[in-house]
Amino acid sequence: MSSKMKTFPLGGIHPDKHKITSQTPIKDAGLPETVYIPVKQHIGAPAKILVNKGDKVKVGTLLADSDGIVSSDVHSSVSGEVLKVEAIEGEFGYLENMITIRVEGDEFEPSIDRSADIIKEIPYTQDEIIQKIREGGIVGMGGAGYPTPIKTTVPEGKKIDILILNGIECEPYLTADDRLMVEHAEEIIIGAKIINKALGIQNAVIAIDENKPEAIKIMQKLTKSYVGVNVQVLKTKYPQGAEKQLIKAIAGREVPNGKLPADVGCIVQNVGTVFAVYEAVQKNKPLFERIVTVSGDKCSMPGNFRTRIGTPAAFLLEKCGGIPEDTAQVVFGGPMMGTSAVNIQAPVTKLTSGLLLLSESISRKGEEEQCIRCGKCVAACPMGLEPFAIARYARQNMFNEVKPLHVLDCIECGCCAYICPARIPLLDYCKLAKNELKKRK
């Protein structure tokens, strides 16, 4: 059966899934003593800070206002007192502007509907929906952080005919989206209807990887009651969750170089983002918490946690048994595209899908050897690039020679580095070349 399922045609790999928390229900992470809320949790300009030291805030209070078109509002995830408004070291070790709040109780803004009732009726106009999404501070939660109000507005001269909900979650270890689909399927489906209405269409496809049987079963059953929302099961292959690969698999359309999904009539939204849209529009609830998978081969008590934005990573890791001494890496995100944490006191943000504790055997690939031109990296690249050639030029700073190799099309999925028998850090060289070319541009 799986051989007939849709997938993207070019490249891809099959890393071990390690989905050890797929059957672990979502738990509430609880409240730390202090949260550190960055004012830039999105692509674009940092939000403009509205609070000062000594201010009292509630859960859902607007802390920073979107400053510019490509920006997003930031809200308090706790109630308490603002201790500091200053630059603090983030997960990569760089200073970021953050709002530090001491937690005092858990008082919510009265406008937030905290009931468990599922609200199906969508009485709002297109403009009202987009305004509520904007006021909720919703961004793409699959990792990109693109402000959702922009993606739910049809660009001038474009025609959108399909909304794709990304429920693939193809990174090893991560199960946050899987559990969200299992436990909040109907809210996600209503969220799809809300975005459909904003786009003026009636065609949403929930794309789910075949390795999520429980989510598939629940979604297929519920979507029978909702016009314009359907489920498409896809064959397991990494990086199926990448936007261009998902569009090719679902719609059979190719997004040209330098173009956006809207140019081929598609909008892609992560299921976590769609759930947040439901909560913002139907419950007046801003995006101040998200589901985070804590896992990895060194994690003694892995799980999925509903976590307030600004919670220090160390607080979550302690809930899962702490960090064993022989842990080689703490990773924010997944093992393929995530980033190694420099600072474990750094906060969970709107974009933090996972925290992984990895051993030496998983995080280190051993001594780099000479490239043997086997071509495995070329066969694995879902964008049809030649990573070995890009790396050869990049390591010699020959960036003029890299340009014709289309390295700017690299989606940084890591397939090349994963598959390389010579253990060459091909992805690092691709990133280096991309950054250099962008600087020159």
Short mmCIF file of C-alpha atoms in Angstrom, two decimals:
data_model
loop_
_atom_site.label_atom_id
_atom_site.label_comp_id
_atom_site.label_asym_id
_atom_site.label_seq_id
_atom_site.Cartn_x
_atom_site.Cartn_y
_atom_site.Cartn_z
CA MET A 1 0.00 0.00 0.00
CA SER A 2 2.71 2.51 1.03
CA SER A 3 4.49 2.15 -2.30
CA LYS A 4 1.47 3.76 -4.02
CA MET A 5 1.34 6.70 -1.61
CA LYS A 6 2.35 10.13 -2.80
CA THR A 7 5.74 11.62 -2.04
CA PHE A 8 8.15 14.08 -3.64
CA PRO A 9 10.13 12.60 -6.55
CA LEU A 10 13.67 13.95 -6.20
CA GLY A 11 16.18 12.88 -3.54
CA GLY A 12 15.36 12.37 0.12
CA ILE A 13 16.56 9.95 2.78
CA HIS A 14 15.15 7.62 5.44
CA PRO A 15 16.78 8.39 8.81
CA ASP A 16 15.74 6.36 11.86
CA LYS A 17 12.59 7.98 13.22
CA HIS A 18 13.09 7.53 17.00
CA LYS A 19 9.49 8.67 17.58
CA ILE A 20 9.64 7.43 21.18
CA THR A 21 7.09 9.97 22.45
CA SER A 22 4.40 9.40 19.81
CA GLN A 23 2.18 7.65 22.38
CA THR A 24 2.99 10.09 25.19
CA PRO A 25 0.05 12.44 25.90
CA ILE A 26 0.70 16.17 26.16
CA LYS A 27 1.39 17.33 29.73
CA ASP A 28 1.45 20.83 31.14
CA ALA A 29 5.04 21.89 31.79
CA GLY A 30 4.06 24.12 34.70
CA LEU A 31 5.39 27.58 35.47
CA PRO A 32 9.02 28.50 36.06
CA GLU A 33 9.95 31.24 38.57
CA THR A 34 11.01 33.57 35.77
CA VAL A 35 10.40 33.78 32.00
CA TYR A 36 12.53 35.48 29.37
CA ILE A 37 10.42 36.57 26.40
CA PRO A 38 12.30 37.61 23.22
CA VAL A 39 10.75 40.43 21.19
CA LYS A 40 11.89 38.81 17.94
CA GLN A 41 10.33 35.37 17.55
CA HIS A 42 9.69 35.71 13.84
CA ILE A 43 11.28 36.56 10.51
CA GLY A 44 11.40 40.34 10.11
CA ALA A 45 11.75 43.34 12.38
CA PRO A 46 11.73 42.94 16.19
CA ALA A 47 8.47 43.97 17.85
CA LYS A 48 8.40 47.41 19.54
CA ILE A 49 8.56 47.04 23.34
CA LEU A 50 5.55 48.53 25.18
CA VAL A 51 6.36 47.69 28.84
CA ASN A 52 8.89 48.93 31.39
CA LYS A 53 10.61 47.59 34.47
CA GLY A 54 8.13 47.38 37.35
CA ASP A 55 5.01 46.98 35.17
CA LYS A 56 2.49 44.31 36.18
CA VAL A 57 1.25 42.01 33.41
CA LYS A 58 -1.23 39.17 32.99
CA VAL A 59 -1.21 36.09 30.79
CA GLY A 60 -1.99 37.43 27.32
CA THR A 61 -0.94 41.06 27.96
CA LEU A 62 0.58 42.67 24.86
CA LEU A 63 4.29 43.22 25.61
CA ALA A 64 5.58 44.27 22.21
CA ASP A 65 3.78 45.57 19.13
CA SER A 66 4.59 44.40 15.59
CA ASP A 67 6.85 47.06 14.11
CA GLY A 68 6.53 46.92 10.36
CA ILE A 69 4.72 44.67 7.90
CA VAL A 70 6.92 41.59 8.45
CA SER A 71 6.77 41.51 12.23
CA SER A 72 4.60 39.99 14.94
CA ASP A 73 3.06 40.95 18.28
CA VAL A 74 4.54 39.40 21.43
CA HIS A 75 2.42 38.66 24.51
CA SER A 76 3.11 37.73 28.10
CA SER A 77 2.89 34.01 28.83
CA VAL A 78 2.63 34.54 32.60
CA SER A 79 1.29 36.99 35.14
CA GLY A 80 3.71 38.91 37.31
CA GLU A 81 6.16 41.80 37.37
CA VAL A 82 8.49 42.95 34.61
CA LEU A 83 11.97 42.74 36.14
CA LYS A 84 14.11 43.79 33.18
CA VAL A 85 13.89 44.89 29.58
CA GLU A 86 17.35 44.28 28.17
CA ALA A 87 19.54 42.14 25.94
CA ILE A 88 20.09 38.59 27.25
CA GLU A 89 22.04 35.67 25.82
CA GLY A 90 19.85 33.46 23.61
CA GLU A 91 20.22 29.80 22.57
CA PHE A 92 23.05 30.56 20.12
CA GLY A 93 24.99 32.69 22.61
CA TYR A 94 24.07 35.98 20.92
CA LEU A 95 22.47 38.84 22.83
CA GLU A 96 18.77 39.30 22.11
CA ASN A 97 16.31 41.86 23.46
CA MET A 98 14.09 40.11 25.98
CA ILE A 99 11.48 40.99 28.58
CA THR A 100 12.18 39.28 31.91
CA ILE A 101 9.08 38.62 34.03
CA ARG A 102 8.92 37.22 37.59
CA VAL A 103 5.97 34.84 37.82
CA GLU A 104 3.29 35.78 40.38
CA GLY A 105 0.22 33.52 40.24
CA ASP A 106 -1.45 32.78 36.91
CA GLU A 107 -3.97 35.53 36.12
CA PHE A 108 -5.26 35.69 32.53
CA GLU A 109 -6.51 38.67 30.55
CA PRO A 110 -10.34 38.52 30.88
CA SER A 111 -10.84 38.61 27.08
CA ILE A 112 -9.36 35.08 26.71
CA ASP A 113 -11.95 32.27 26.55
CA ARG A 114 -10.50 29.52 28.77
CA SER A 115 -13.40 27.07 28.44
CA ALA A 116 -12.88 23.64 26.86
CA ASP A 117 -15.83 24.20 24.48
CA ILE A 118 -15.03 23.73 20.80
CA ILE A 119 -16.46 26.65 18.81
CA LYS A 120 -17.42 25.61 15.27
CA GLU A 121 -19.24 28.69 14.01
CA ILE A 122 -17.02 31.22 12.18
CA PRO A 123 -18.99 34.50 12.08
CA TYR A 124 -16.06 36.72 11.07
CA THR A 125 -15.26 38.38 7.74
CA GLN A 126 -11.95 37.85 5.91
CA ASP A 127 -10.58 41.14 7.27
CA GLU A 128 -11.72 40.35 10.82
CA ILE A 129 -10.04 36.91 10.68
CA ILE A 130 -6.74 38.38 9.50
CA GLN A 131 -6.92 41.11 12.16
CA LYS A 132 -7.49 38.52 14.93
CA ILE A 133 -4.55 36.45 13.66
CA ARG A 134 -2.41 39.59 13.69
CA GLU A 135 -3.51 40.53 17.22
CA GLY A 136 -2.78 36.97 18.35
CA GLY A 137 0.87 37.23 17.30
CA ILE A 138 0.61 34.06 15.21
CA VAL A 139 3.69 32.99 13.24
CA GLY A 140 4.69 29.88 11.31
CA MET A 141 5.45 27.33 14.03
CA GLY A 142 7.14 24.79 11.79
CA GLY A 143 10.38 26.71 12.25
CA ALA A 144 10.23 29.49 9.67
CA GLY A 145 8.53 32.06 11.91
CA TYR A 146 6.90 33.90 9.01
CA PRO A 147 4.04 36.13 10.29
CA THR A 148 0.80 34.25 9.58
CA PRO A 149 -1.36 37.33 8.74
CA ILE A 150 0.76 37.86 5.63
CA LYS A 151 0.34 34.23 4.53
CA THR A 152 -3.43 34.37 5.04
CA THR A 153 -3.74 37.43 2.81
CA VAL A 154 -3.95 36.60 -0.91
CA PRO A 155 -1.21 38.61 -2.68
CA GLU A 156 -2.26 41.08 -5.36
CA GLY A 157 -2.64 39.37 -8.73
CA LYS A 158 -2.34 35.85 -7.26
CA LYS A 159 -4.99 33.15 -7.10
CA ILE A 160 -4.84 30.59 -4.29
CA ASP A 161 -6.78 27.37 -4.80
CA ILE A 162 -5.35 25.01 -2.14
CA LEU A 163 -4.40 25.27 1.52
CA ILE A 164 -2.00 22.53 2.67
CA LEU A 165 -1.79 21.75 6.37
CA ASN A 166 1.66 20.39 7.16
CA GLY A 167 1.26 17.48 9.58
CA ILE A 168 4.34 15.62 8.32
CA GLU A 169 6.79 16.29 11.18
CA CYS A 170 9.52 14.33 9.41
CA GLU A 171 12.38 15.22 11.78
CA PRO A 172 13.47 12.28 13.98
CA TYR A 173 12.35 12.36 17.67
CA LEU A 174 9.81 15.19 17.28
CA THR A 175 6.16 14.28 18.01
CA ALA A 176 4.63 17.62 19.11
CA ASP A 177 2.54 17.99 15.93
CA ASP A 178 1.56 14.31 16.00
CA ARG A 179 0.16 14.59 19.54
CA LEU A 180 -1.52 17.89 18.71
CA MET A 181 -3.36 16.20 15.80
CA VAL A 182 -4.38 13.29 18.07
CA GLU A 183 -5.57 15.44 20.98
CA HIS A 184 -6.88 18.57 19.19
CA ALA A 185 -7.92 17.31 15.76
CA GLU A 186 -11.25 19.14 15.56
CA GLU A 187 -9.75 22.51 16.55
CA ILE A 188 -7.14 22.08 13.77
CA ILE A 189 -9.88 21.26 11.24
CA ILE A 190 -11.87 24.35 12.28
CA GLY A 191 -8.62 26.33 12.04
CA ALA A 192 -8.34 25.12 8.44
CA LYS A 193 -11.89 26.31 7.76
CA ILE A 194 -10.98 29.72 9.25
CA ILE A 195 -7.94 30.08 6.97
CA ASN A 196 -10.01 28.82 3.99
CA LYS A 197 -12.47 31.63 4.69
CA ALA A 198 -9.65 34.19 4.92
CA LEU A 199 -8.30 32.98 1.56
CA GLY A 200 -11.76 32.81 -0.04
CA ILE A 201 -11.44 29.10 -0.93
CA GLN A 202 -12.92 25.76 0.15
CA ASN A 203 -10.03 23.38 -0.35
CA ALA A 204 -7.78 22.39 2.55
CA VAL A 205 -5.67 19.20 2.54
CA ILE A 206 -4.21 17.90 5.79
CA ALA A 207 -0.95 16.16 4.80
CA ILE A 208 0.04 13.46 7.30
CA ASP A 209 3.01 11.08 7.18
CA GLU A 210 2.02 7.39 7.07
CA ASN A 211 3.92 6.78 10.34
CA LYS A 212 1.20 8.59 12.33
CA PRO A 213 -1.65 6.03 12.23
CA GLU A 214 -3.59 7.38 15.22
CA ALA A 215 -3.61 10.96 13.90
CA ILE A 216 -4.62 9.70 10.43
CA LYS A 217 -7.54 7.67 11.83
CA ILE A 218 -8.88 10.54 13.96
CA MET A 219 -8.49 13.16 11.23
CA GLN A 220 -10.08 10.99 8.53
CA LYS A 221 -13.08 10.33 10.76
CA LEU A 222 -13.61 13.99 11.73
CA THR A 223 -13.06 15.54 8.29
CA LYS A 224 -16.09 13.61 6.98
CA SER A 225 -18.22 16.22 8.79
CA TYR A 226 -16.39 19.24 7.35
CA VAL A 227 -16.81 20.38 3.74
CA GLY A 228 -13.59 21.47 2.05
CA VAL A 229 -11.17 19.74 4.44
CA ASN A 230 -9.63 16.37 3.53
CA VAL A 231 -6.73 14.15 4.60
CA GLN A 232 -3.87 13.01 2.34
CA VAL A 233 -1.56 10.33 3.70
CA LEU A 234 1.99 10.54 2.36
CA LYS A 235 4.78 8.01 2.14
CA THR A 236 7.47 8.45 4.79
CA LYS A 237 10.53 10.21 3.42
CA TYR A 238 12.69 13.04 4.73
CA PRO A 239 12.39 16.07 4.14
CA GLN A 240 8.73 15.62 3.20
CA GLY A 241 7.74 18.50 5.50
CA ALA A 242 9.76 21.04 3.52
CA GLU A 243 7.38 23.46 1.78
CA LYS A 244 8.47 22.89 -1.83
CA GLN A 245 8.62 19.10 -1.41
CA LEU A 246 5.19 19.01 0.23
CA ILE A 247 3.61 21.09 -2.55
CA LYS A 248 5.11 18.75 -5.15
CA ALA A 249 3.81 15.68 -3.29
CA ILE A 250 0.28 17.03 -2.66
CA ALA A 251 -0.44 19.24 -5.67
CA GLY A 252 2.13 18.00 -8.19
CA ARG A 253 3.28 21.61 -8.65
CA GLU A 254 6.86 22.89 -8.77
CA VAL A 255 7.69 26.17 -7.04
CA PRO A 256 10.19 27.88 -9.41
CA ASN A 257 13.51 29.21 -8.13
CA GLY A 258 13.03 32.50 -6.33
CA LYS A 259 9.24 32.13 -6.24
CA LEU A 260 6.80 31.49 -3.37
CA PRO A 261 4.07 28.83 -2.93
CA ALA A 262 1.46 31.52 -3.70
CA ASP A 263 2.95 31.75 -7.20
CA VAL A 264 1.68 28.21 -7.85
CA GLY A 265 -1.66 28.68 -6.06
CA CYS A 266 -0.69 27.10 -2.74
CA ILE A 267 -0.45 28.19 0.88
CA VAL A 268 1.24 25.85 3.39
CA GLN A 269 0.63 26.13 7.14
CA ASN A 270 1.99 23.93 9.92
CA VAL A 271 -0.73 22.18 11.98
CA GLY A 272 0.58 23.91 15.12
CA THR A 273 0.10 27.27 13.43
CA VAL A 274 -3.44 26.31 12.36
CA PHE A 275 -4.29 25.28 15.93
CA ALA A 276 -2.97 28.67 17.13
CA VAL A 277 -5.16 30.37 14.49
CA TYR A 278 -8.21 28.53 15.88
CA GLU A 279 -7.37 29.68 19.41
CA ALA A 280 -6.72 33.29 18.34
CA VAL A 281 -9.89 33.64 16.26
CA GLN A 282 -12.36 31.54 18.28
CA LYS A 283 -10.95 32.00 21.80
CA ASN A 284 -9.21 35.42 21.66
CA LYS A 285 -6.09 33.60 22.86
CA PRO A 286 -2.73 35.02 21.75
CA LEU A 287 0.19 32.70 20.98
CA PHE A 288 1.87 32.48 24.40
CA GLU A 289 2.40 28.71 24.65
CA ARG A 290 3.22 25.78 22.39
CA ILE A 291 3.82 22.02 22.44
CA VAL A 292 7.48 21.03 22.81
CA THR A 293 8.89 17.50 22.51
CA VAL A 294 11.70 16.77 24.97
CA SER A 295 13.51 13.63 23.83
CA GLY A 296 16.80 12.19 22.56
CA ASP A 297 18.80 9.07 23.32
CA LYS A 298 20.18 10.64 26.54
CA CYS A 299 16.78 11.81 27.83
CA SER A 300 15.62 9.61 30.73
CA MET A 301 11.97 10.77 30.83
CA PRO A 302 10.99 12.01 27.35
CA GLY A 303 7.62 13.63 26.75
CA ASN A 304 5.48 16.28 25.03
CA PHE A 305 4.85 19.44 27.04
CA ARG A 306 2.50 22.40 26.75
CA THR A 307 5.07 25.06 27.49
CA ARG A 308 4.74 28.80 28.12
CA ILE A 309 6.85 30.96 25.80
CA GLY A 310 9.90 32.27 27.67
CA THR A 311 10.34 29.15 29.83
CA PRO A 312 14.07 28.41 30.19
CA ALA A 313 15.07 25.21 28.36
CA ALA A 314 16.81 24.06 31.54
CA PHE A 315 13.45 24.10 33.40
CA LEU A 316 11.93 21.69 30.86
CA LEU A 317 15.01 19.46 30.78
CA GLU A 318 14.93 19.13 34.58
CA LYS A 319 11.34 17.86 34.32
CA CYS A 320 12.66 15.10 32.07
CA GLY A 321 15.42 13.87 34.35
CA GLY A 322 18.04 16.56 33.77
CA ILE A 323 21.10 16.45 31.51
CA PRO A 324 23.33 13.35 31.95
CA GLU A 325 27.07 14.09 32.12
CA ASP A 326 27.78 12.14 28.96
CA THR A 327 25.34 14.23 26.88
CA ALA A 328 27.25 15.48 23.83
CA GLN A 329 24.68 17.98 22.57
CA VAL A 330 21.52 19.79 23.61
CA VAL A 331 19.61 20.62 20.42
CA PHE A 332 16.80 23.15 19.93
CA GLY A 333 14.54 21.59 17.25
CA GLY A 334 15.21 18.31 15.47
CA PRO A 335 18.53 16.51 14.91
CA MET A 336 18.58 17.23 11.15
CA MET A 337 17.80 20.96 11.01
CA GLY A 338 17.96 22.00 14.67
CA THR A 339 20.73 23.99 16.32
CA SER A 340 23.12 22.99 19.06
CA ALA A 341 22.41 25.09 22.16
CA VAL A 342 25.17 27.25 23.56
CA ASN A 343 23.01 28.36 26.48
CA ILE A 344 20.50 25.98 28.12
CA GLN A 345 19.01 28.85 30.13
CA ALA A 346 17.79 30.25 26.79
CA PRO A 347 13.99 30.38 26.53
CA VAL A 348 11.50 28.33 24.58
CA THR A 349 10.08 30.53 21.80
CA LYS A 350 7.17 30.28 19.35
CA LEU A 351 9.56 28.37 17.05
CA THR A 352 10.85 25.76 19.53
CA SER A 353 9.43 22.40 18.43
CA GLY A 354 11.78 20.25 20.48
CA LEU A 355 14.64 19.98 22.94
CA LEU A 356 16.87 16.95 22.40
CA LEU A 357 19.61 15.42 24.55
CA LEU A 358 21.91 13.53 22.20
CA SER A 359 24.86 11.20 22.78
CA GLU A 360 28.25 11.37 21.12
CA SER A 361 27.34 8.48 18.79
CA ILE A 362 24.34 10.37 17.35
CA SER A 363 25.68 13.93 17.32
CA ARG A 364 29.21 13.22 16.08
CA LYS A 365 29.94 11.45 12.81
CA GLY A 366 33.65 10.84 13.35
CA GLU A 367 36.74 12.03 11.53
CA GLU A 368 36.25 13.73 8.16
CA GLU A 369 37.81 11.89 5.21
CA GLN A 370 38.56 12.69 1.57
CA CYS A 371 35.58 13.02 -0.80
CA ILE A 372 35.45 9.97 -3.08
CA ARG A 373 32.92 11.54 -5.50
CA CYS A 374 30.45 8.72 -4.88
CA GLY A 375 27.51 11.02 -5.74
CA LYS A 376 25.40 9.95 -2.75
CA CYS A 377 24.92 13.58 -1.69
CA VAL A 378 23.68 14.46 -5.18
CA ALA A 379 21.22 11.55 -5.19
CA ALA A 380 19.92 12.53 -1.73
CA CYS A 381 19.52 16.28 -2.35
CA PRO A 382 15.79 17.08 -2.73
CA MET A 383 16.70 20.27 -4.63
CA GLY A 384 18.92 18.52 -7.19
CA LEU A 385 22.12 20.30 -6.10
CA GLU A 386 25.73 19.06 -6.06
CA PRO A 387 26.77 19.47 -2.41
CA PHE A 388 30.22 17.91 -2.91
CA ALA A 389 31.09 20.58 -5.50
CA ILE A 390 29.68 23.40 -3.36
CA ALA A 391 31.79 22.18 -0.42
CA ARG A 392 34.94 21.92 -2.54
CA TYR A 393 34.70 25.56 -3.61
CA ALA A 394 33.41 26.90 -0.28
CA ARG A 395 36.30 25.47 1.73
CA GLN A 396 38.67 27.35 -0.62
CA ASN A 397 36.65 30.59 -0.46
CA MET A 398 35.97 30.33 -4.22
CA PHE A 399 32.48 31.77 -4.01
CA ASN A 400 32.27 33.02 -7.59
CA GLU A 401 32.51 29.36 -8.65
CA VAL A 402 29.75 28.40 -6.17
CA LYS A 403 27.18 30.82 -7.59
CA PRO A 404 26.31 28.81 -10.77
CA LEU A 405 25.70 25.73 -8.54
CA HIS A 406 22.40 27.28 -7.27
CA VAL A 407 23.38 26.98 -3.59
CA LEU A 408 20.78 29.65 -2.72
CA ASP A 409 18.14 26.99 -3.50
CA CYS A 410 19.49 24.84 -0.64
CA ILE A 411 16.77 24.25 1.98
CA GLU A 412 19.35 23.24 4.62
CA CYS A 413 17.69 19.87 5.26
CA GLY A 414 20.99 18.10 5.98
CA CYS A 415 20.37 15.09 3.71
CA CYS A 416 23.81 15.52 2.12
CA ALA A 417 25.75 15.52 5.40
CA TYR A 418 23.68 12.61 6.75
CA ILE A 419 24.37 10.38 3.75
CA CYS A 420 28.06 11.28 3.16
CA PRO A 421 30.33 8.24 3.72
CA ALA A 422 33.35 10.55 4.11
CA ARG A 423 31.60 12.39 6.99
CA ILE A 424 32.17 15.78 5.33
CA PRO A 425 30.04 18.52 6.96
CA LEU A 426 28.44 19.34 3.62
CA LEU A 427 25.53 21.26 5.13
CA ASP A 428 27.93 23.59 6.95
CA TYR A 429 29.71 24.37 3.68
CA CYS A 430 26.38 24.99 1.93
CA LYS A 431 25.32 27.40 4.71
CA LEU A 432 28.68 29.17 4.52
CA ALA A 433 28.35 29.61 0.75
CA LYS A 434 24.75 30.83 1.05
CA ASN A 435 25.63 33.40 3.70
CA GLU A 436 28.57 34.68 1.68
CA LEU A 437 26.53 35.05 -1.52
CA LYS A 438 23.69 36.79 0.36
CA LYS A 439 26.19 39.25 1.83
CA ARG A 440 27.57 40.04 -1.60
CA LYS A 441 24.07 40.45 -3.04
#
